[in-house]
Coordinates of C-alpha atoms and ligand atoms in Angstrom, one line a residue:
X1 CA -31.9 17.2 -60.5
X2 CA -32.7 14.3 -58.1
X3 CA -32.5 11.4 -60.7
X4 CA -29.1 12.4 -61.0
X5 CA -26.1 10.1 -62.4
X6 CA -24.3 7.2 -61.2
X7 CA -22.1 8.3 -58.3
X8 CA -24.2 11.2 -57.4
X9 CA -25.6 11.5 -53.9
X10 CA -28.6 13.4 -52.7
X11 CA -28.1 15.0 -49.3
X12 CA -31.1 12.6 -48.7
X13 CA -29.5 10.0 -49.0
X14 CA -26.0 11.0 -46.4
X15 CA -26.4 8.7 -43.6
X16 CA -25.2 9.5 -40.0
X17 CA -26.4 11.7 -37.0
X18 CA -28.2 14.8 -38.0
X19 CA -25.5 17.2 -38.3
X20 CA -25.2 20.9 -35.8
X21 CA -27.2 23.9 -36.6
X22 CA -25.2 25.4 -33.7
X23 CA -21.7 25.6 -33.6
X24 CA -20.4 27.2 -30.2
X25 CA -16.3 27.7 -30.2
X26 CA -14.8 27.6 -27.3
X27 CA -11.2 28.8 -27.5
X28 CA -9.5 27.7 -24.0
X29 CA -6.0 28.3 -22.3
X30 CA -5.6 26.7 -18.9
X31 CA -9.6 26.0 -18.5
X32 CA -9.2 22.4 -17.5
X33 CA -11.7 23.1 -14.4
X34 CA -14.2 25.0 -16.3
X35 CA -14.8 23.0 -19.7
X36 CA -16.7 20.0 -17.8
X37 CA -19.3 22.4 -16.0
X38 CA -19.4 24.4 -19.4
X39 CA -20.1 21.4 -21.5
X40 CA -23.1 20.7 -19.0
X41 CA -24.6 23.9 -19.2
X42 CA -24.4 23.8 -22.8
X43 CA -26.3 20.8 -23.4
X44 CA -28.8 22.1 -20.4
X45 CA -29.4 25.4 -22.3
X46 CA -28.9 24.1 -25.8
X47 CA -32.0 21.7 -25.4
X48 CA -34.1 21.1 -28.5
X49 CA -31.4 22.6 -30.4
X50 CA -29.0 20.5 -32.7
X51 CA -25.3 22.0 -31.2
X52 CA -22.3 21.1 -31.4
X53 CA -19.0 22.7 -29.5
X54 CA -15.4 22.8 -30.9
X55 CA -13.3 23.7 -28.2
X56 CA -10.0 25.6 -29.7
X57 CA -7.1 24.6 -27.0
X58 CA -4.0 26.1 -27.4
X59 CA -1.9 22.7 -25.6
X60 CA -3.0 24.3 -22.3
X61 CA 0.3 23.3 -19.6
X62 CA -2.8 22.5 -17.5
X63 CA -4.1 19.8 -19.4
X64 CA -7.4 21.3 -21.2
X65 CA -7.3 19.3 -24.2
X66 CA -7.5 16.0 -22.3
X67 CA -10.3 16.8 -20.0
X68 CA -11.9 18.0 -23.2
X69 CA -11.4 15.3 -25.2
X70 CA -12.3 13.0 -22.7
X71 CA -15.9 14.4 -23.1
X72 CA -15.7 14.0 -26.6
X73 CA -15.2 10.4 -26.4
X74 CA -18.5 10.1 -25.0
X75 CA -20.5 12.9 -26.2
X76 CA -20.1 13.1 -30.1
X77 CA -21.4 16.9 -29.8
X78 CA -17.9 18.1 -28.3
X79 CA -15.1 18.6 -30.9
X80 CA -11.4 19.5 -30.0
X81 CA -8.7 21.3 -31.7
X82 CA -5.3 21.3 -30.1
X83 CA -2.9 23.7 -31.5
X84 CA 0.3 23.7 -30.9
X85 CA 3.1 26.2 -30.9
X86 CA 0.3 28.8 -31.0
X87 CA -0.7 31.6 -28.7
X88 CA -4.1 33.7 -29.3
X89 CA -7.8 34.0 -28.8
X90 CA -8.5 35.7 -32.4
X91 CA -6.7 32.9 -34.5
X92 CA -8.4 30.4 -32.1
X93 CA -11.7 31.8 -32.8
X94 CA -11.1 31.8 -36.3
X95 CA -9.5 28.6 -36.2
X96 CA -12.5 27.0 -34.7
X97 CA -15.4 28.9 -36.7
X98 CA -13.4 27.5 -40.2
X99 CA -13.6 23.8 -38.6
X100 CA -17.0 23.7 -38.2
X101 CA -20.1 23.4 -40.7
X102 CA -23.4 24.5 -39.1
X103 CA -25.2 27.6 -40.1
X104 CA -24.8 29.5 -37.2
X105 CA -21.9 30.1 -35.5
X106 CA -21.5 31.0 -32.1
X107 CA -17.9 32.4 -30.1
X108 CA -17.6 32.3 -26.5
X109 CA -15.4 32.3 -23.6
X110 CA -14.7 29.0 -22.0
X111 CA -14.2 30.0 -18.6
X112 CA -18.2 30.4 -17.4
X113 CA -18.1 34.4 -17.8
X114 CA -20.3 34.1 -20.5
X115 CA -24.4 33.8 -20.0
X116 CA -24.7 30.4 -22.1
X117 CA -28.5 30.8 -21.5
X118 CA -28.0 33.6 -24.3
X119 CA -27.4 31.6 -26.8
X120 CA -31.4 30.2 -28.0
X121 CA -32.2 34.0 -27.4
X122 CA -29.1 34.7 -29.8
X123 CA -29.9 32.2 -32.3
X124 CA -33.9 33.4 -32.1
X125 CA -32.5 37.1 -33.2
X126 CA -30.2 35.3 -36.1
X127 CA -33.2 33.6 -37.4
X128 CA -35.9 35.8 -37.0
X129 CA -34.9 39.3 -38.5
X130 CA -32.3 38.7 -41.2
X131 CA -30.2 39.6 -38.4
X132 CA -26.3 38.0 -39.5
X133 CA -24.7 39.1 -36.3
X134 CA -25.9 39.0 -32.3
X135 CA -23.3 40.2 -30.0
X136 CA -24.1 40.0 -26.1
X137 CA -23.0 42.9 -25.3
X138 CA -22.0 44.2 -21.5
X139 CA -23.0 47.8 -21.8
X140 CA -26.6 48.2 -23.3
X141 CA -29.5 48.6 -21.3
X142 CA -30.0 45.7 -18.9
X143 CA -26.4 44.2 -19.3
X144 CA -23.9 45.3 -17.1
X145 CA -20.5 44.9 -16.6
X146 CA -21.0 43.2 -14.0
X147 CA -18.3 42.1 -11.3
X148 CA -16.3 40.8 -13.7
X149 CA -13.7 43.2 -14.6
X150 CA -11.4 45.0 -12.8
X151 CA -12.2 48.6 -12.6
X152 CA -8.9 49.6 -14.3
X153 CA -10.3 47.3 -17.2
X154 CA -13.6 48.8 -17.4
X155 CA -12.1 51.6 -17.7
X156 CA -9.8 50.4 -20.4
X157 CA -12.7 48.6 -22.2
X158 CA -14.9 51.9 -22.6
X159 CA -11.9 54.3 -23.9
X160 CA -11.3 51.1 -26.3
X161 CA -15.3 51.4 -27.1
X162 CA -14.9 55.4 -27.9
X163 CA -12.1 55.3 -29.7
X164 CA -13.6 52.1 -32.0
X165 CA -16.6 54.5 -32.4
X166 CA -14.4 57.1 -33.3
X167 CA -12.0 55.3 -35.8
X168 CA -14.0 53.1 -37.5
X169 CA -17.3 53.7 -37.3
X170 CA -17.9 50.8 -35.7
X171 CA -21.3 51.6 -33.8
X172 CA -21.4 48.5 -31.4
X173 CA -22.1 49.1 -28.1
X174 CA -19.8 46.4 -26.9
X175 CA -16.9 45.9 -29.5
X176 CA -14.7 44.1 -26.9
X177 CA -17.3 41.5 -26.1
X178 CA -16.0 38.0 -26.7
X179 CA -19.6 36.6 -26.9
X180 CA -21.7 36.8 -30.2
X181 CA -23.4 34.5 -32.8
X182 CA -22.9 35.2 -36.7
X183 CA -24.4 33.6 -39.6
X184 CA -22.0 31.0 -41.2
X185 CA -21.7 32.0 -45.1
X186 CA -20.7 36.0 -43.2
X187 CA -17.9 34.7 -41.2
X188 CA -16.4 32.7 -44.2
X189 CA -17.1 35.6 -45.9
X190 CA -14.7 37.7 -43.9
X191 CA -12.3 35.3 -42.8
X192 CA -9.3 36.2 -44.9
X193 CA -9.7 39.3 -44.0
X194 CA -9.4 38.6 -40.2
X195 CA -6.2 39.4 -38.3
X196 CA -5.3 35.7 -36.2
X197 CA -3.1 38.3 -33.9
X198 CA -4.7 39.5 -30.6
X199 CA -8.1 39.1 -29.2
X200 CA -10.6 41.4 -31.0
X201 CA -12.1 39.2 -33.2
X202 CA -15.7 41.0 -32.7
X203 CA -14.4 44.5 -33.9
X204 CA -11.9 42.9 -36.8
X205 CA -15.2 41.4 -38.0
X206 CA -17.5 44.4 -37.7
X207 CA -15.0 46.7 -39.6
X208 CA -13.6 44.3 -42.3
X209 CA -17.3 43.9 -42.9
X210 CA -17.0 47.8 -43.7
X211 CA -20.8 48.4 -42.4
X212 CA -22.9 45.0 -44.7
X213 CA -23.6 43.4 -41.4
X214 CA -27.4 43.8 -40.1
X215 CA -26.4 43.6 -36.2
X216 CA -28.3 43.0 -33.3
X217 CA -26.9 44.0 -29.4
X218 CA -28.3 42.2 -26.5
X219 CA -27.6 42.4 -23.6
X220 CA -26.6 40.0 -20.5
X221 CA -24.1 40.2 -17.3
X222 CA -20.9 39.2 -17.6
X223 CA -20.2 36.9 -14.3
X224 CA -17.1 36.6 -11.9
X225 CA -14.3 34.3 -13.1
X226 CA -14.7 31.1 -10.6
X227 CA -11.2 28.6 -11.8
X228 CA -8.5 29.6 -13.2
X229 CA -7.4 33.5 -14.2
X230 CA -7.4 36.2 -17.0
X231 CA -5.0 35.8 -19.9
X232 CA -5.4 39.0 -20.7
X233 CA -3.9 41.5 -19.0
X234 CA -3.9 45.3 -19.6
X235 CA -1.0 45.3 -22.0
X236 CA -3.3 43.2 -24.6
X237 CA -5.2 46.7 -24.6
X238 CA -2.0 47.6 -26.9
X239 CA -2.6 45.3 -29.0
X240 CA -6.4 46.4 -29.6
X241 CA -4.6 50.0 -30.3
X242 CA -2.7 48.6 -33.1
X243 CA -5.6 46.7 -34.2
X244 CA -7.3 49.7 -34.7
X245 CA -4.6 52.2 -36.2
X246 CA -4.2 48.8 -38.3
X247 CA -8.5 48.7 -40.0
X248 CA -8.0 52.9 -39.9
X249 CA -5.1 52.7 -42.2
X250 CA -7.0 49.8 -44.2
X251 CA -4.5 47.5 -43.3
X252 CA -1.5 49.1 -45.6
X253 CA 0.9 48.4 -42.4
X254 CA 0.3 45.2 -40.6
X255 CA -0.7 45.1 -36.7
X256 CA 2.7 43.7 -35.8
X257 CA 4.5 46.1 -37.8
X258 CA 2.3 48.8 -36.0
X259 CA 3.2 47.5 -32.6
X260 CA 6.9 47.5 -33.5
X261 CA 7.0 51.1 -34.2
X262 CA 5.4 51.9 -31.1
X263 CA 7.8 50.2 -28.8
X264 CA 10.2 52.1 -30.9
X265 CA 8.7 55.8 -30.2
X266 CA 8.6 54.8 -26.7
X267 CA 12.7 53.4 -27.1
X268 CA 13.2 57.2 -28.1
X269 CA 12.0 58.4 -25.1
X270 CA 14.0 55.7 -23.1
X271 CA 16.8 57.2 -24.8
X272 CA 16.7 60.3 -23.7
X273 CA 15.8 59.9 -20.5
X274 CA 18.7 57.3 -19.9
X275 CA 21.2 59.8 -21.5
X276 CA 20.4 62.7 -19.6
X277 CA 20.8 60.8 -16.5
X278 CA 24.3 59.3 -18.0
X279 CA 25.2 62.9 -18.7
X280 CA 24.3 64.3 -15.1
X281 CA 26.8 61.7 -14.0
X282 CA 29.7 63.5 -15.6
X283 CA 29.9 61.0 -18.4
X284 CA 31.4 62.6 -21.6
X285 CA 28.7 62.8 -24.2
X286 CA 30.1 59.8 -27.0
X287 CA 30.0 57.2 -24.3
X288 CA 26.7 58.4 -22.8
X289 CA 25.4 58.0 -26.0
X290 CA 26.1 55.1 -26.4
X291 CA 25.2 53.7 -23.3
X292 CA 21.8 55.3 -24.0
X293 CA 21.7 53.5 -27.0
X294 CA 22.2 49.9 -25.4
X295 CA 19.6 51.1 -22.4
X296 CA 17.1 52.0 -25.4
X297 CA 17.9 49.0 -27.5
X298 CA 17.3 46.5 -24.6
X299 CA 13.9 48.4 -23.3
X300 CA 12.3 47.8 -26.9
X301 CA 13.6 44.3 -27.1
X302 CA 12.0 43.7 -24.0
X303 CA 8.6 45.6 -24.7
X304 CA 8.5 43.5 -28.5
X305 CA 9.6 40.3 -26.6
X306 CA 6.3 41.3 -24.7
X307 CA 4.2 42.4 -26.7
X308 CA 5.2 42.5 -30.5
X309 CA 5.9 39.1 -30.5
X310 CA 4.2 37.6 -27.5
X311 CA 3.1 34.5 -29.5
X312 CA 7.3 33.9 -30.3
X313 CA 8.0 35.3 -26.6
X314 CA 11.5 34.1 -25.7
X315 CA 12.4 33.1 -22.4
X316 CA 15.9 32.1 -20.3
X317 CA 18.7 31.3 -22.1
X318 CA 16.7 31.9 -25.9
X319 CA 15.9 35.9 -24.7
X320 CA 19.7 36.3 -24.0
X321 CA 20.3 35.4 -27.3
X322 CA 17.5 36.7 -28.6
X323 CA 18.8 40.5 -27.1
X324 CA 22.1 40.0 -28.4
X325 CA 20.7 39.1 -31.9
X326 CA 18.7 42.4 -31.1
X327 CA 21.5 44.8 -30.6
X328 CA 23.1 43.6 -33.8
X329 CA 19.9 44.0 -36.1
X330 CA 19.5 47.1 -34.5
X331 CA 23.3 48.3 -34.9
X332 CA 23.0 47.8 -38.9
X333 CA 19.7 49.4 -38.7
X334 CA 21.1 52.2 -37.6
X335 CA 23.8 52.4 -40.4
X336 CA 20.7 52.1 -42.9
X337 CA 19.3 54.9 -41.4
X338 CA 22.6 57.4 -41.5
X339 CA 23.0 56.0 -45.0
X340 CA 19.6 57.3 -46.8
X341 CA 19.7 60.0 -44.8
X342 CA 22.7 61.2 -46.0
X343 CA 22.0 60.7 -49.4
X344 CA 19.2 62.6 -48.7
X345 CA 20.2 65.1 -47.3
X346 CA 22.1 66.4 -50.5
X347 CA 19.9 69.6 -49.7
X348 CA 20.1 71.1 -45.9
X349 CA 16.8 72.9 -46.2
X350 CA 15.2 69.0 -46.3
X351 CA 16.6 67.9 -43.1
X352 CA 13.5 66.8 -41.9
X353 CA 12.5 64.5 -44.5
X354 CA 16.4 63.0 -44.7
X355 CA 16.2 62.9 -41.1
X356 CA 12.2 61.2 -41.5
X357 CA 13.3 58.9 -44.4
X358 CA 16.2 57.5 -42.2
X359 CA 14.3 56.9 -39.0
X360 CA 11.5 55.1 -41.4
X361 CA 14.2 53.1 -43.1
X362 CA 15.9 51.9 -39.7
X363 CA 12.5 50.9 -39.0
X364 CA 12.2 48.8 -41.6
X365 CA 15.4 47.3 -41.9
X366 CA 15.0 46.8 -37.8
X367 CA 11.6 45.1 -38.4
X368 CA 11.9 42.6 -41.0
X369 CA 15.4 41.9 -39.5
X370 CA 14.5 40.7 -36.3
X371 CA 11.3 38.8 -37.2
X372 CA 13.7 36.9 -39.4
X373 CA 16.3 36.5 -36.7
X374 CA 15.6 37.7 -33.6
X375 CA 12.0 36.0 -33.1
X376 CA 11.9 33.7 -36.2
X377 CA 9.4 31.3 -36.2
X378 CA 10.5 28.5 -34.8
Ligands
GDD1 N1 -7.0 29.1 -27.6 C1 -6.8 30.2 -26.9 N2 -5.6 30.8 -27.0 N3 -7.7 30.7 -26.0 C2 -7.4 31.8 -25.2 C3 -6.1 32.4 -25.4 C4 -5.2 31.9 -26.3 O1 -4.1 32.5 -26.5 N4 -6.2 33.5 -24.5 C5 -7.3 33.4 -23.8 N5 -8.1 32.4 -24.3 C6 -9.4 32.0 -23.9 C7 -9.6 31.8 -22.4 O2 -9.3 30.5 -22.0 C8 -11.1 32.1 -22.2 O3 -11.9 31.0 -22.5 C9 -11.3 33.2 -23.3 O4 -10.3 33.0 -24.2 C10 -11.3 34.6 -22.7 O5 -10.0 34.8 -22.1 P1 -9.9 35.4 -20.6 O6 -8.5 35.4 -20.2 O7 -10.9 34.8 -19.7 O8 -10.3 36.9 -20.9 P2 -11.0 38.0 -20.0 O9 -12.2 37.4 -19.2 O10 -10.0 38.7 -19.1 O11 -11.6 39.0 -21.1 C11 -12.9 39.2 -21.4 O12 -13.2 40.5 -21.8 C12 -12.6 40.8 -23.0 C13 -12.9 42.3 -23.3 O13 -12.5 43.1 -22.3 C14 -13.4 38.2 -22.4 O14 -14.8 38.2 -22.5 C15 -12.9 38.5 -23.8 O15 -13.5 37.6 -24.8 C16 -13.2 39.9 -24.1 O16 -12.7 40.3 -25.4
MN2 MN1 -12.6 35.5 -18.8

């Protein structure tokens, strides 16, 4: 092999610094204080190992990128990846884990709530029982959740855990956790199978993995938040929802589609609520219904403008034009749904699946409608 042809190069003979064994991704939004004190407990904790960090900055308005870069131009070991016109901690993740090369992989939260002295007792477990994937995890014995979430999250965070149990099988004590190590040739592995939408990048993993992962919990303490605040707040527990009504259907319907038809349920209820109050005040039933419509129509454009589509969230002037774009996608949406269920409904006794098939067609139309026009990429 070795006395190989002209043109040929032996890894032996690649020049340069030794290269990471130790990637650790840091995906960041508005951590310009933390990144400095993070880098320096990295390279305190990370001693005798060959690491490298790739932080994964989504062109924080604070200035991240910069104050990380201008590490980097010292300290080859730090890596920066600004993206631009992108919103999310999974795509991030995966985003960073792609750029690197080293063998081991580790994810973690730039903001100093993460234990960095677990990552040499991380990478020990990797090594030294075929182990492809540590998670520090806040629940298991020893780890706690610490002071760190609010106790509205906690709570959020362990009916998340059930239901993940539940739905999927995944068996982790901690599927939440943003804070785990995996072996390189497991994450590239499951990559394209990874949803870049939302911020459970731990579970997406675990159940796209469909149960080939040998997996190790440990545990540590999840610390107070110092600089800067939580991006995620309580409606990104949603978005874990969909994520996992998305892996339990095998990902037939896509997350966003999932979150879409949500918002919608919830526009039904609107509905009725707003016409029976319409209807109290005398107004004559046509006209209430219509103006039940319009108070439906704009509470799910706001609730997808929130959450649907929170990476294309429209603000000031584009959100005005964004509803009005809104009402008319929904307004031929529902003309596609009295259509097919008319044509359906050739037979009375099926009203329900005329009156089903319509709704599911609306949807449809209403979905790929306004993600074409309403928040098209821009
Ligand atoms: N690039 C990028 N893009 N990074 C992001 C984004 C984003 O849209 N949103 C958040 N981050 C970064 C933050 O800067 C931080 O480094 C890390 O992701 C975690 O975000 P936080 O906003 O600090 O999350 P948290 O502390 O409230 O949530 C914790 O608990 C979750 C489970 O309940 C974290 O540990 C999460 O990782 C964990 O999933
Ligand atoms: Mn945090």
């Amino acid at each position: 092999m070795a006395d190989g042809n002209a043109g040929e190069v032996g890894a032996e003979a690649l020049k340069g610094p030794k290269a990471a064994e130790l990637s650790v991704i840091l995906p960041s939004f508005n951590e310009a204080a933390n990144i400095p004190i993070l880098i320096g407990l990295l390279d305190e904790a990370l001693a005798g190992i060959a690491w490298e960090a790739i932080v994964v900055d989504d062109n924080s308005p604070d200035g991240t990128t910069e104050v990380a870069r201008e590490i980097a131009r010292t300290d080859a070991r730090v890596r920066v990846i600004r993206r631009i016109g992108r919103r999310g901690l999974s795509g991030a993740c995966i985003e960073g884990i792609l750029a690197s090369s080293a063998p081991f992989v580790a994810v973690m939260d730039a903001d100093l709530q993460h234990d960095e002295t677990m990552l040499p007792k991380m990478l020990a477990a990797l090594k030294a029982d075929e182990t492809d994937l540590v998670v520090a995890s806040r629940k298991v014995d020893g780890g706690t959740i610490g002071e760190g979430l609010s106790s509205f999250r906690a709570w959020g965070s362990n009916l998340a855990n059930g239901l993940a149990q539940k739905l999927l099988n995944v068996t982790l004590k901690d599927p939440m956790s943003g804070f785990f190590m995996i072996r390189r040739d497991k994450a590239e592995a499951l990559a394209p199978k990874l949803s870049p939408q939302g911020f459970k990048i731990l579970l997406d993993l675990v159940s796209s993995a469909g149960g080939t992962l040998k997996i190790k919990e440990l545990p540590f303490t999840f610390r107070e938040r110092q600089h800067g605040e939580s991006k995620l707040d309580t409606l990104v527990t949603l978005d874990y929802f969909g994520l996992l009504l998305a892996k339990y259907f095998g990902n037939i319907v896509s997350v966003r589609f999932l979150m879409f038809g949500l918002v919608g349920a919830s526009g039904l209820f609107v509905h009725l609520a707003a016409l029976r109050v319409f209807l109290l005040s005398d107004m004559e039933f046509n006209l209430a219904q219509t103006a039940a419509s319009f108070v439906a129509m704009t509470s799910n454009f706001f609730l997808n403008n929130q959450l649907t589509y929170r990476d294309r969230r429209l603000n000031g002037m584009r959100a005005l034009v964004g509803l009005l774009t809104f009402y008319a996608v929904c307004s031929v949406g529902v003309l596609a749904n009295v259509g097919v269920a008319n044509l359906i409904y050739a037979d009375p006794s099926y009203w329900w699946f005329a009156g089903t098939a319509g709704a599911i067609m609306g949807a449809v139309w209403n979905y790929a409608a306004s993600s074409a026009l309403t928040w098209r990429k821009s």
